[in-house]
Amino acid sequence: MVWEGYVGRFAPSPTGPLHFGSLVAALASYLDARAHGGKWLVRIEDLDPPREISGSSARILEQLRIFAMNWDGEVVFQSARLSAYRHILQQLERQGHCFHCDCSRKRVNALDGVYDGFCRGRELASGPNVAIRVRTNPELIQLTDRIQGDYTQNLEQEVGDFILQRKDGLLSYQLAVVVDDAAQGVTHVVRGHDLLSSTPRQIYLQQLLGLASPSYAHIPIIVNELGQKLSKQHFAKAIDCANASSLLASALRSLGMEPPPSLNRTTPSLLLEWGVEHWDIQRVPKLAKIME
Ligand code: GLU
């Protein structure tokens, strides 16, 4: 189903239950959508089975329900959309934007994160153990993030030709997110600052495919006292649903809002209602990270 008007989304990867950082990301996208009278979709980004923790998709949806963040329509699972991604990948290949690459991980790692175009002119055939990359160019990609302001990247120099399909056949996040945001009619993306540097890649794919770009807003990511992003790798605790209201109040504070003391003992849904009424994206700290 394609929605109209403001369409936002929360797109968690099922690598574990929600922790405080992902709760804040869910909340920011929810509040921005509802404050605009928009739709809010949930998409489970389960494209990478080796990283998936079984049961976490159901757990995340359950946590969102407990926090009263009710989504519109059906939850979309990326694992059910592989043929749509392959179709678009073939389109990019037919249009001559892609090439095959068999560079080893060791070689690529030695390049310090910027692929040097080594396989661009090699005309390798497809096959097992061959990745598909999209060719980049030195034109600057510029966006004005609603929170962080202007952001510019020279994709060729700062990222290099990037992967659309990995050597093991898995499709990349960059490809899937562009295909899905377009297919679902997403107009506004609100997500963590760690994805700001991916946004020019997504805008570039949108340009190649003739798709409109949504507007972007990147909220600070929540870090622990060591400055590490809260994540499963860094042993972030799952949010404690028994404490939903006080966690939600803390999440609101991380976004620059101060719920009044009269709401101290209230329900998640009343806190959310207050949040929607008082949401002002300009109050969100214009920072890459903030402490939990
Ligand atoms: N699935 C990504 C994550 O959990 C978020 C993708 C997005 O919001 O574009 O980090």
PDB file of C-alpha atoms and ligand atoms in Angstrom:
ATOM      1  CA  MET A   1       0.000   0.000   0.000  1.00  0.00           C
ATOM      2  CA  VAL A   2       1.326   3.470  -0.860  1.00  0.00           C
ATOM      3  CA  TRP A   3       0.363   6.193   1.600  1.00  0.00           C
ATOM      4  CA  GLU A   4      -0.088   9.887   0.904  1.00  0.00           C
ATOM      5  CA  GLY A   5       0.797  13.073   2.791  1.00  0.00           C
ATOM      6  CA  TYR A   6       3.464  12.899   5.479  1.00  0.00           C
ATOM      7  CA  VAL A   7       4.736   9.317   5.774  1.00  0.00           C
ATOM      8  CA  GLY A   8       7.376   8.493   8.370  1.00  0.00           C
ATOM      9  CA  ARG A   9       8.828   5.198   9.439  1.00  0.00           C
ATOM     10  CA  PHE A  10      10.846   3.370  12.076  1.00  0.00           C
ATOM     11  CA  ALA A  11      13.062   0.710  10.572  1.00  0.00           C
ATOM     12  CA  PRO A  12      14.776  -1.401  13.237  1.00  0.00           C
ATOM     13  CA  SER A  13      17.101  -4.284  12.448  1.00  0.00           C
ATOM     14  CA  PRO A  14      16.157  -7.360  14.494  1.00  0.00           C
ATOM     15  CA  THR A  15      19.563  -7.749  16.074  1.00  0.00           C
ATOM     16  CA  GLY A  16      18.085  -7.713  19.570  1.00  0.00           C
ATOM     17  CA  PRO A  17      15.256  -6.097  21.542  1.00  0.00           C
ATOM     18  CA  LEU A  18      14.962  -2.308  21.653  1.00  0.00           C
ATOM     19  CA  HIS A  19      17.393  -0.595  23.999  1.00  0.00           C
ATOM     20  CA  PHE A  20      17.198   3.002  25.170  1.00  0.00           C
ATOM     21  CA  GLY A  21      18.918   4.317  21.995  1.00  0.00           C
ATOM     22  CA  SER A  22      16.505   2.592  19.641  1.00  0.00           C
ATOM     23  CA  LEU A  23      13.571   3.685  21.831  1.00  0.00           C
ATOM     24  CA  VAL A  24      14.661   7.313  21.349  1.00  0.00           C
ATOM     25  CA  ALA A  25      14.908   6.776  17.567  1.00  0.00           C
ATOM     26  CA  ALA A  26      11.454   5.182  17.463  1.00  0.00           C
ATOM     27  CA  LEU A  27      10.028   8.004  19.574  1.00  0.00           C
ATOM     28  CA  ALA A  28      11.546  10.794  17.438  1.00  0.00           C
ATOM     29  CA  SER A  29      10.170   9.355  14.200  1.00  0.00           C
ATOM     30  CA  TYR A  30       6.792   8.698  15.854  1.00  0.00           C
ATOM     31  CA  LEU A  31       6.444  12.214  17.309  1.00  0.00           C
ATOM     32  CA  ASP A  32       7.500  13.929  14.105  1.00  0.00           C
ATOM     33  CA  ALA A  33       5.007  11.888  12.091  1.00  0.00           C
ATOM     34  CA  ARG A  34       2.079  12.356  14.472  1.00  0.00           C
ATOM     35  CA  ALA A  35       2.805  16.063  15.032  1.00  0.00           C
ATOM     36  CA  HIS A  36       2.454  16.469  11.254  1.00  0.00           C
ATOM     37  CA  GLY A  37      -0.780  14.470  11.274  1.00  0.00           C
ATOM     38  CA  GLY A  38       1.147  11.864   9.295  1.00  0.00           C
ATOM     39  CA  LYS A  39       1.365   8.116   9.026  1.00  0.00           C
ATOM     40  CA  TRP A  40       3.987   6.159  10.920  1.00  0.00           C
ATOM     41  CA  LEU A  41       5.113   2.846   9.472  1.00  0.00           C
ATOM     42  CA  VAL A  42       7.250   0.107  10.955  1.00  0.00           C
ATOM     43  CA  ARG A  43       9.617  -1.863   8.759  1.00  0.00           C
ATOM     44  CA  ILE A  44      11.734  -4.692  10.094  1.00  0.00           C
ATOM     45  CA  GLU A  45      15.099  -4.661   8.337  1.00  0.00           C
ATOM     46  CA  ASP A  46      15.834  -8.381   8.487  1.00  0.00           C
ATOM     47  CA  LEU A  47      18.107  -8.552   5.456  1.00  0.00           C
ATOM     48  CA  ASP A  48      21.103 -10.014   7.195  1.00  0.00           C
ATOM     49  CA  PRO A  49      20.165 -13.412   8.707  1.00  0.00           C
ATOM     50  CA  PRO A  50      23.605 -14.036  10.277  1.00  0.00           C
ATOM     51  CA  ARG A  51      23.202 -10.869  12.396  1.00  0.00           C
ATOM     52  CA  GLU A  52      19.611 -11.563  13.343  1.00  0.00           C
ATOM     53  CA  ILE A  53      18.699 -12.718  16.834  1.00  0.00           C
ATOM     54  CA  SER A  54      15.739 -15.003  16.604  1.00  0.00           C
ATOM     55  CA  GLY A  55      12.608 -13.708  18.274  1.00  0.00           C
ATOM     56  CA  SER A  56      13.730 -10.077  18.252  1.00  0.00           C
ATOM     57  CA  SER A  57      11.288  -8.897  15.575  1.00  0.00           C
ATOM     58  CA  ALA A  58       8.343 -10.056  17.674  1.00  0.00           C
ATOM     59  CA  ARG A  59       9.941  -8.610  20.782  1.00  0.00           C
ATOM     60  CA  ILE A  60      10.478  -5.185  19.169  1.00  0.00           C
ATOM     61  CA  LEU A  61       6.857  -5.032  18.010  1.00  0.00           C
ATOM     62  CA  GLU A  62       5.678  -6.034  21.467  1.00  0.00           C
ATOM     63  CA  GLN A  63       7.849  -3.319  23.050  1.00  0.00           C
ATOM     64  CA  LEU A  64       6.443  -0.688  20.669  1.00  0.00           C
ATOM     65  CA  ARG A  65       2.923  -1.749  21.651  1.00  0.00           C
ATOM     66  CA  ILE A  66       3.727  -1.472  25.361  1.00  0.00           C
ATOM     67  CA  PHE A  67       5.041   2.041  24.719  1.00  0.00           C
ATOM     68  CA  ALA A  68       1.758   2.805  22.908  1.00  0.00           C
ATOM     69  CA  MET A  69       3.555   3.610  19.658  1.00  0.00           C
ATOM     70  CA  ASN A  70       0.908   2.260  17.354  1.00  0.00           C
ATOM     71  CA  TRP A  71       1.869   2.028  13.704  1.00  0.00           C
ATOM     72  CA  ASP A  72      -0.218   2.347  10.575  1.00  0.00           C
ATOM     73  CA  GLY A  73      -0.833  -0.540   8.207  1.00  0.00           C
ATOM     74  CA  GLU A  74       1.005  -3.832   8.156  1.00  0.00           C
ATOM     75  CA  VAL A  75       4.577  -4.213   9.322  1.00  0.00           C
ATOM     76  CA  VAL A  76       6.846  -4.740   6.306  1.00  0.00           C
ATOM     77  CA  PHE A  77       9.610  -7.350   6.593  1.00  0.00           C
ATOM     78  CA  GLN A  78      12.518  -6.825   4.223  1.00  0.00           C
ATOM     79  CA  SER A  79      13.114 -10.578   4.042  1.00  0.00           C
ATOM     80  CA  ALA A  80       9.829 -10.803   2.107  1.00  0.00           C
ATOM     81  CA  ARG A  81      10.918  -8.193  -0.444  1.00  0.00           C
ATOM     82  CA  LEU A  82      14.047  -9.704  -1.944  1.00  0.00           C
ATOM     83  CA  SER A  83      12.562  -9.953  -5.425  1.00  0.00           C
ATOM     84  CA  ALA A  84      11.763  -6.199  -5.417  1.00  0.00           C
ATOM     85  CA  TYR A  85      15.395  -5.397  -4.517  1.00  0.00           C
ATOM     86  CA  ARG A  86      16.740  -7.787  -7.173  1.00  0.00           C
ATOM     87  CA  HIS A  87      14.498  -6.205  -9.766  1.00  0.00           C
ATOM     88  CA  ILE A  88      15.875  -2.719  -9.020  1.00  0.00           C
ATOM     89  CA  LEU A  89      19.428  -4.051  -8.906  1.00  0.00           C
ATOM     90  CA  GLN A  90      18.941  -5.508 -12.384  1.00  0.00           C
ATOM     91  CA  GLN A  91      17.611  -2.167 -13.559  1.00  0.00           C
ATOM     92  CA  LEU A  92      20.747  -0.404 -12.278  1.00  0.00           C
ATOM     93  CA  GLU A  93      22.899  -3.050 -13.948  1.00  0.00           C
ATOM     94  CA  ARG A  94      21.083  -2.719 -17.269  1.00  0.00           C
ATOM     95  CA  GLN A  95      21.590   1.040 -17.101  1.00  0.00           C
ATOM     96  CA  GLY A  96      25.334   0.451 -16.789  1.00  0.00           C
ATOM     97  CA  HIS A  97      25.749   1.825 -13.252  1.00  0.00           C
ATOM     98  CA  CYS A  98      27.206  -1.339 -11.703  1.00  0.00           C
ATOM     99  CA  PHE A  99      30.232  -3.597 -11.974  1.00  0.00           C
ATOM    100  CA  HIS A 100      31.374  -6.876 -10.466  1.00  0.00           C
ATOM    101  CA  CYS A 101      34.090  -6.987  -7.885  1.00  0.00           C
ATOM    102  CA  ASP A 102      36.083  -9.864  -6.411  1.00  0.00           C
ATOM    103  CA  CYS A 103      38.398  -7.817  -4.207  1.00  0.00           C
ATOM    104  CA  SER A 104      39.252  -9.632  -0.999  1.00  0.00           C
ATOM    105  CA  ARG A 105      38.156  -8.259   2.332  1.00  0.00           C
ATOM    106  CA  LYS A 106      41.841  -7.856   3.189  1.00  0.00           C
ATOM    107  CA  ARG A 107      42.436  -5.654   0.153  1.00  0.00           C
ATOM    108  CA  VAL A 108      39.338  -3.538   0.817  1.00  0.00           C
ATOM    109  CA  ASN A 109      40.116  -3.158   4.521  1.00  0.00           C
ATOM    110  CA  ALA A 110      43.574  -1.872   3.654  1.00  0.00           C
ATOM    111  CA  LEU A 111      41.934   0.999   1.732  1.00  0.00           C
ATOM    112  CA  ASP A 112      40.715   2.712   4.919  1.00  0.00           C
ATOM    113  CA  GLY A 113      37.055   2.587   4.047  1.00  0.00           C
ATOM    114  CA  VAL A 114      37.182   4.217   0.591  1.00  0.00           C
ATOM    115  CA  TYR A 115      36.973   1.746  -2.289  1.00  0.00           C
ATOM    116  CA  ASP A 116      39.463   2.709  -4.990  1.00  0.00           C
ATOM    117  CA  GLY A 117      37.559   1.483  -8.049  1.00  0.00           C
ATOM    118  CA  PHE A 118      40.006  -1.367  -8.651  1.00  0.00           C
ATOM    119  CA  CYS A 119      37.448  -3.625 -10.404  1.00  0.00           C
ATOM    120  CA  ARG A 120      35.648  -0.859 -12.314  1.00  0.00           C
ATOM    121  CA  GLY A 121      37.172  -1.622 -15.680  1.00  0.00           C
ATOM    122  CA  ARG A 122      37.819  -5.334 -15.221  1.00  0.00           C
ATOM    123  CA  GLU A 123      34.523  -6.546 -16.670  1.00  0.00           C
ATOM    124  CA  LEU A 124      34.358  -9.537 -14.339  1.00  0.00           C
ATOM    125  CA  ALA A 125      31.517 -11.969 -14.902  1.00  0.00           C
ATOM    126  CA  SER A 126      29.003 -12.511 -12.114  1.00  0.00           C
ATOM    127  CA  GLY A 127      29.377 -15.645 -10.058  1.00  0.00           C
ATOM    128  CA  PRO A 128      29.826 -16.956  -6.568  1.00  0.00           C
ATOM    129  CA  ASN A 129      32.158 -14.828  -4.526  1.00  0.00           C
ATOM    130  CA  VAL A 130      31.668 -11.799  -6.716  1.00  0.00           C
ATOM    131  CA  ALA A 131      30.068  -8.652  -5.308  1.00  0.00           C
ATOM    132  CA  ILE A 132      28.129  -6.002  -7.226  1.00  0.00           C
ATOM    133  CA  ARG A 133      29.132  -2.376  -6.694  1.00  0.00           C
ATOM    134  CA  VAL A 134      27.634   0.826  -8.025  1.00  0.00           C
ATOM    135  CA  ARG A 135      29.982   3.298  -9.687  1.00  0.00           C
ATOM    136  CA  THR A 136      30.182   6.678  -7.932  1.00  0.00           C
ATOM    137  CA  ASN A 137      31.327  10.042  -9.266  1.00  0.00           C
ATOM    138  CA  PRO A 138      32.954  13.146  -7.791  1.00  0.00           C
ATOM    139  CA  GLU A 139      29.846  15.338  -7.957  1.00  0.00           C
ATOM    140  CA  LEU A 140      29.012  16.657  -4.502  1.00  0.00           C
ATOM    141  CA  ILE A 141      25.878  15.307  -2.904  1.00  0.00           C
ATOM    142  CA  GLN A 142      24.343  17.890  -0.635  1.00  0.00           C
ATOM    143  CA  LEU A 143      21.456  17.656   1.787  1.00  0.00           C
ATOM    144  CA  THR A 144      19.970  19.915   4.402  1.00  0.00           C
ATOM    145  CA  ASP A 145      19.217  17.795   7.405  1.00  0.00           C
ATOM    146  CA  ARG A 146      16.314  19.150   9.453  1.00  0.00           C
ATOM    147  CA  ILE A 147      18.320  18.843  12.666  1.00  0.00           C
ATOM    148  CA  GLN A 148      21.982  18.795  11.719  1.00  0.00           C
ATOM    149  CA  GLY A 149      21.874  21.343   8.878  1.00  0.00           C
ATOM    150  CA  ASP A 150      23.921  21.184   5.671  1.00  0.00           C
ATOM    151  CA  TYR A 151      25.857  18.033   4.935  1.00  0.00           C
ATOM    152  CA  THR A 152      27.917  17.401   1.819  1.00  0.00           C
ATOM    153  CA  GLN A 153      29.790  14.391   0.556  1.00  0.00           C
ATOM    154  CA  ASN A 154      31.954  13.639  -2.444  1.00  0.00           C
ATOM    155  CA  LEU A 155      30.959  10.007  -2.769  1.00  0.00           C
ATOM    156  CA  GLU A 156      33.816   8.969  -4.996  1.00  0.00           C
ATOM    157  CA  GLN A 157      36.457  10.442  -2.695  1.00  0.00           C
ATOM    158  CA  GLU A 158      34.859   9.789   0.669  1.00  0.00           C
ATOM    159  CA  VAL A 159      33.128   6.440   0.175  1.00  0.00           C
ATOM    160  CA  GLY A 160      34.020   5.039  -3.231  1.00  0.00           C
ATOM    161  CA  ASP A 161      31.946   2.689  -5.364  1.00  0.00           C
ATOM    162  CA  PHE A 162      29.769   0.918  -2.831  1.00  0.00           C
ATOM    163  CA  ILE A 163      28.305  -2.549  -2.538  1.00  0.00           C
ATOM    164  CA  LEU A 164      24.754  -3.336  -3.599  1.00  0.00           C
ATOM    165  CA  GLN A 165      25.099  -7.102  -3.384  1.00  0.00           C
ATOM    166  CA  ARG A 166      27.694  -8.757  -1.224  1.00  0.00           C
ATOM    167  CA  LYS A 167      29.886 -11.657  -2.299  1.00  0.00           C
ATOM    168  CA  ASP A 168      27.686 -14.031  -0.324  1.00  0.00           C
ATOM    169  CA  GLY A 169      24.626 -12.833  -2.268  1.00  0.00           C
ATOM    170  CA  LEU A 170      23.110 -10.720   0.526  1.00  0.00           C
ATOM    171  CA  LEU A 171      21.657  -7.432  -0.698  1.00  0.00           C
ATOM    172  CA  SER A 172      22.885  -4.253   0.895  1.00  0.00           C
ATOM    173  CA  TYR A 173      21.080  -2.040   3.365  1.00  0.00           C
ATOM    174  CA  GLN A 174      21.649   0.995   1.070  1.00  0.00           C
ATOM    175  CA  LEU A 175      19.789  -0.645  -1.796  1.00  0.00           C
ATOM    176  CA  ALA A 176      16.922  -2.041   0.278  1.00  0.00           C
ATOM    177  CA  VAL A 177      16.296   1.165   2.220  1.00  0.00           C
ATOM    178  CA  VAL A 178      16.031   3.200  -0.987  1.00  0.00           C
ATOM    179  CA  VAL A 179      13.704   0.699  -2.629  1.00  0.00           C
ATOM    180  CA  ASP A 180      11.482   0.464   0.443  1.00  0.00           C
ATOM    181  CA  ASP A 181      11.329   4.159   1.305  1.00  0.00           C
ATOM    182  CA  ALA A 182      10.179   4.785  -2.268  1.00  0.00           C
ATOM    183  CA  ALA A 183       7.778   1.836  -2.421  1.00  0.00           C
ATOM    184  CA  GLN A 184       6.133   2.871   0.852  1.00  0.00           C
ATOM    185  CA  GLY A 185       5.916   6.538  -0.139  1.00  0.00           C
ATOM    186  CA  VAL A 186       8.074   7.640   2.809  1.00  0.00           C
ATOM    187  CA  THR A 187       8.377  11.436   2.790  1.00  0.00           C
ATOM    188  CA  HIS A 188      10.264  12.012   6.061  1.00  0.00           C
ATOM    189  CA  VAL A 189      13.087   9.942   7.522  1.00  0.00           C
ATOM    190  CA  VAL A 190      13.976  10.537  11.176  1.00  0.00           C
ATOM    191  CA  ARG A 191      16.754   8.255  12.461  1.00  0.00           C
ATOM    192  CA  GLY A 192      20.085   8.106  14.290  1.00  0.00           C
ATOM    193  CA  HIS A 193      23.072  10.271  13.430  1.00  0.00           C
ATOM    194  CA  ASP A 194      25.165   7.183  12.656  1.00  0.00           C
ATOM    195  CA  LEU A 195      23.229   6.969   9.374  1.00  0.00           C
ATOM    196  CA  LEU A 196      23.858  10.575   8.286  1.00  0.00           C
ATOM    197  CA  SER A 197      26.986   9.515   6.392  1.00  0.00           C
ATOM    198  CA  SER A 198      24.932   6.851   4.545  1.00  0.00           C
ATOM    199  CA  THR A 199      22.382   9.406   3.371  1.00  0.00           C
ATOM    200  CA  PRO A 200      24.378  10.673   0.342  1.00  0.00           C
ATOM    201  CA  ARG A 201      24.629   7.053  -0.891  1.00  0.00           C
ATOM    202  CA  GLN A 202      20.871   6.774  -0.602  1.00  0.00           C
ATOM    203  CA  ILE A 203      20.298  10.096  -2.366  1.00  0.00           C
ATOM    204  CA  TYR A 204      22.686   9.001  -5.118  1.00  0.00           C
ATOM    205  CA  LEU A 205      20.713   5.774  -5.688  1.00  0.00           C
ATOM    206  CA  GLN A 206      17.474   7.778  -5.677  1.00  0.00           C
ATOM    207  CA  GLN A 207      18.959  10.022  -8.366  1.00  0.00           C
ATOM    208  CA  LEU A 208      20.045   7.062 -10.509  1.00  0.00           C
ATOM    209  CA  LEU A 209      16.582   5.558 -10.195  1.00  0.00           C
ATOM    210  CA  GLY A 210      14.709   8.810 -10.788  1.00  0.00           C
ATOM    211  CA  LEU A 211      13.124   8.682  -7.315  1.00  0.00           C
ATOM    212  CA  ALA A 212      12.242  11.645  -5.102  1.00  0.00           C
ATOM    213  CA  SER A 213      14.371  11.936  -1.959  1.00  0.00           C
ATOM    214  CA  PRO A 214      12.560  12.101   1.373  1.00  0.00           C
ATOM    215  CA  SER A 215      13.511  14.838   3.799  1.00  0.00           C
ATOM    216  CA  TYR A 216      16.008  13.682   6.418  1.00  0.00           C
ATOM    217  CA  ALA A 217      16.486  14.395  10.126  1.00  0.00           C
ATOM    218  CA  HIS A 218      19.255  12.721  12.134  1.00  0.00           C
ATOM    219  CA  ILE A 219      18.921  12.695  15.899  1.00  0.00           C
ATOM    220  CA  PRO A 220      21.951  12.271  18.160  1.00  0.00           C
ATOM    221  CA  ILE A 221      22.720   8.671  18.969  1.00  0.00           C
ATOM    222  CA  ILE A 222      22.733   7.658  22.602  1.00  0.00           C
ATOM    223  CA  VAL A 223      26.107   6.554  23.914  1.00  0.00           C
ATOM    224  CA  ASN A 224      27.255   4.915  27.130  1.00  0.00           C
ATOM    225  CA  GLU A 225      29.821   6.409  29.479  1.00  0.00           C
ATOM    226  CA  LEU A 226      32.616   5.067  27.228  1.00  0.00           C
ATOM    227  CA  GLY A 227      31.193   7.000  24.285  1.00  0.00           C
ATOM    228  CA  GLN A 228      30.014   3.792  22.559  1.00  0.00           C
ATOM    229  CA  LYS A 229      26.672   3.643  20.750  1.00  0.00           C
ATOM    230  CA  LEU A 230      24.149   1.678  22.776  1.00  0.00           C
ATOM    231  CA  SER A 231      23.915  -1.579  20.890  1.00  0.00           C
ATOM    232  CA  LYS A 232      23.897  -5.274  21.459  1.00  0.00           C
ATOM    233  CA  GLN A 233      27.646  -5.430  20.731  1.00  0.00           C
ATOM    234  CA  HIS A 234      28.196  -3.044  23.617  1.00  0.00           C
ATOM    235  CA  PHE A 235      25.814  -4.950  25.874  1.00  0.00           C
ATOM    236  CA  ALA A 236      23.074  -2.316  26.018  1.00  0.00           C
ATOM    237  CA  LYS A 237      20.240  -3.512  28.223  1.00  0.00           C
ATOM    238  CA  ALA A 238      16.853  -4.173  26.677  1.00  0.00           C
ATOM    239  CA  ILE A 239      14.376  -1.532  27.804  1.00  0.00           C
ATOM    240  CA  ASP A 240      12.452  -2.519  30.869  1.00  0.00           C
ATOM    241  CA  CYS A 241       8.802  -2.474  29.878  1.00  0.00           C
ATOM    242  CA  ALA A 242       7.710  -2.434  33.525  1.00  0.00           C
ATOM    243  CA  ASN A 243       9.121   1.092  33.626  1.00  0.00           C
ATOM    244  CA  ALA A 244       7.642   2.251  30.342  1.00  0.00           C
ATOM    245  CA  SER A 245       6.482   5.685  31.483  1.00  0.00           C
ATOM    246  CA  SER A 246       9.676   6.750  33.194  1.00  0.00           C
ATOM    247  CA  LEU A 247      11.768   5.500  30.248  1.00  0.00           C
ATOM    248  CA  LEU A 248       9.549   7.373  27.854  1.00  0.00           C
ATOM    249  CA  ALA A 249       9.960  10.533  29.941  1.00  0.00           C
ATOM    250  CA  SER A 250      13.771  10.088  29.768  1.00  0.00           C
ATOM    251  CA  ALA A 251      13.541   9.520  26.020  1.00  0.00           C
ATOM    252  CA  LEU A 252      11.549  12.757  25.671  1.00  0.00           C
ATOM    253  CA  ARG A 253      14.248  14.588  27.644  1.00  0.00           C
ATOM    254  CA  SER A 254      16.922  13.224  25.276  1.00  0.00           C
ATOM    255  CA  LEU A 255      14.986  14.919  22.472  1.00  0.00           C
ATOM    256  CA  GLY A 256      15.017  18.288  24.250  1.00  0.00           C
ATOM    257  CA  MET A 257      11.575  18.096  25.870  1.00  0.00           C
ATOM    258  CA  GLU A 258      10.664  18.337  29.564  1.00  0.00           C
ATOM    259  CA  PRO A 259       7.409  16.590  30.457  1.00  0.00           C
ATOM    260  CA  PRO A 260       5.742  18.361  33.416  1.00  0.00           C
ATOM    261  CA  PRO A 261       5.839  16.714  36.869  1.00  0.00           C
ATOM    262  CA  SER A 262       2.060  16.222  36.662  1.00  0.00           C
ATOM    263  CA  LEU A 263       2.813  13.501  34.095  1.00  0.00           C
ATOM    264  CA  ASN A 264       5.238  11.640  36.378  1.00  0.00           C
ATOM    265  CA  ARG A 265       2.990   8.700  37.008  1.00  0.00           C
ATOM    266  CA  THR A 266       1.011   8.684  33.856  1.00  0.00           C
ATOM    267  CA  THR A 267       0.586   6.093  31.101  1.00  0.00           C
ATOM    268  CA  PRO A 268       2.787   5.857  28.009  1.00  0.00           C
ATOM    269  CA  SER A 269      -0.103   6.878  25.806  1.00  0.00           C
ATOM    270  CA  LEU A 270      -0.729  10.141  27.723  1.00  0.00           C
ATOM    271  CA  LEU A 271       2.983  10.942  27.656  1.00  0.00           C
ATOM    272  CA  LEU A 272       3.020  10.341  23.914  1.00  0.00           C
ATOM    273  CA  GLU A 273       0.014  12.590  23.493  1.00  0.00           C
ATOM    274  CA  TRP A 274       1.835  15.323  25.412  1.00  0.00           C
ATOM    275  CA  GLY A 275       4.937  14.690  23.270  1.00  0.00           C
ATOM    276  CA  VAL A 276       3.011  15.033  20.009  1.00  0.00           C
ATOM    277  CA  GLU A 277       1.461  18.284  21.191  1.00  0.00           C
ATOM    278  CA  HIS A 278       4.791  19.787  22.278  1.00  0.00           C
ATOM    279  CA  TRP A 279       7.089  18.326  19.616  1.00  0.00           C
ATOM    280  CA  ASP A 280       9.522  20.831  18.155  1.00  0.00           C
ATOM    281  CA  ILE A 281      12.303  19.300  16.111  1.00  0.00           C
ATOM    282  CA  GLN A 282      14.418  22.422  16.651  1.00  0.00           C
ATOM    283  CA  ARG A 283      14.744  21.464  20.338  1.00  0.00           C
ATOM    284  CA  VAL A 284      16.553  18.225  19.468  1.00  0.00           C
ATOM    285  CA  PRO A 285      20.263  18.708  20.257  1.00  0.00           C
ATOM    286  CA  LYS A 286      22.241  19.317  17.066  1.00  0.00           C
ATOM    287  CA  LEU A 287      24.838  16.806  18.125  1.00  0.00           C
ATOM    288  CA  ALA A 288      26.147  13.476  16.842  1.00  0.00           C
ATOM    289  CA  LYS A 289      25.945  11.824  20.276  1.00  0.00           C
ATOM    290  CA  ILE A 290      24.541  12.339  23.723  1.00  0.00           C
ATOM    291  CA  MET A 291      25.027  10.348  26.902  1.00  0.00           C
ATOM    292  CA  GLU A 292      22.349   7.957  28.103  1.00  0.00           C
TER     293      GLU A 292
HETATM  294  N1  GLU B   1      17.830  -0.694  10.166  1.00  0.00           N
HETATM  295  C1  GLU B   1      18.680   0.417  10.504  1.00  0.00           C
HETATM  296  C2  GLU B   1      19.147   0.299  11.929  1.00  0.00           C
HETATM  297  O1  GLU B   1      18.502  -0.377  12.722  1.00  0.00           O
HETATM  298  C3  GLU B   1      17.983   1.756  10.370  1.00  0.00           C
HETATM  299  C4  GLU B   1      17.734   2.086   8.960  1.00  0.00           C
HETATM  300  C5  GLU B   1      17.126   3.438   8.680  1.00  0.00           C
HETATM  301  O2  GLU B   1      16.460   4.027   9.548  1.00  0.00           O
HETATM  302  O3  GLU B   1      17.318   3.883   7.563  1.00  0.00           O
HETATM  303  O4  GLU B   1      20.158   0.868  12.266  1.00  0.00           O
END
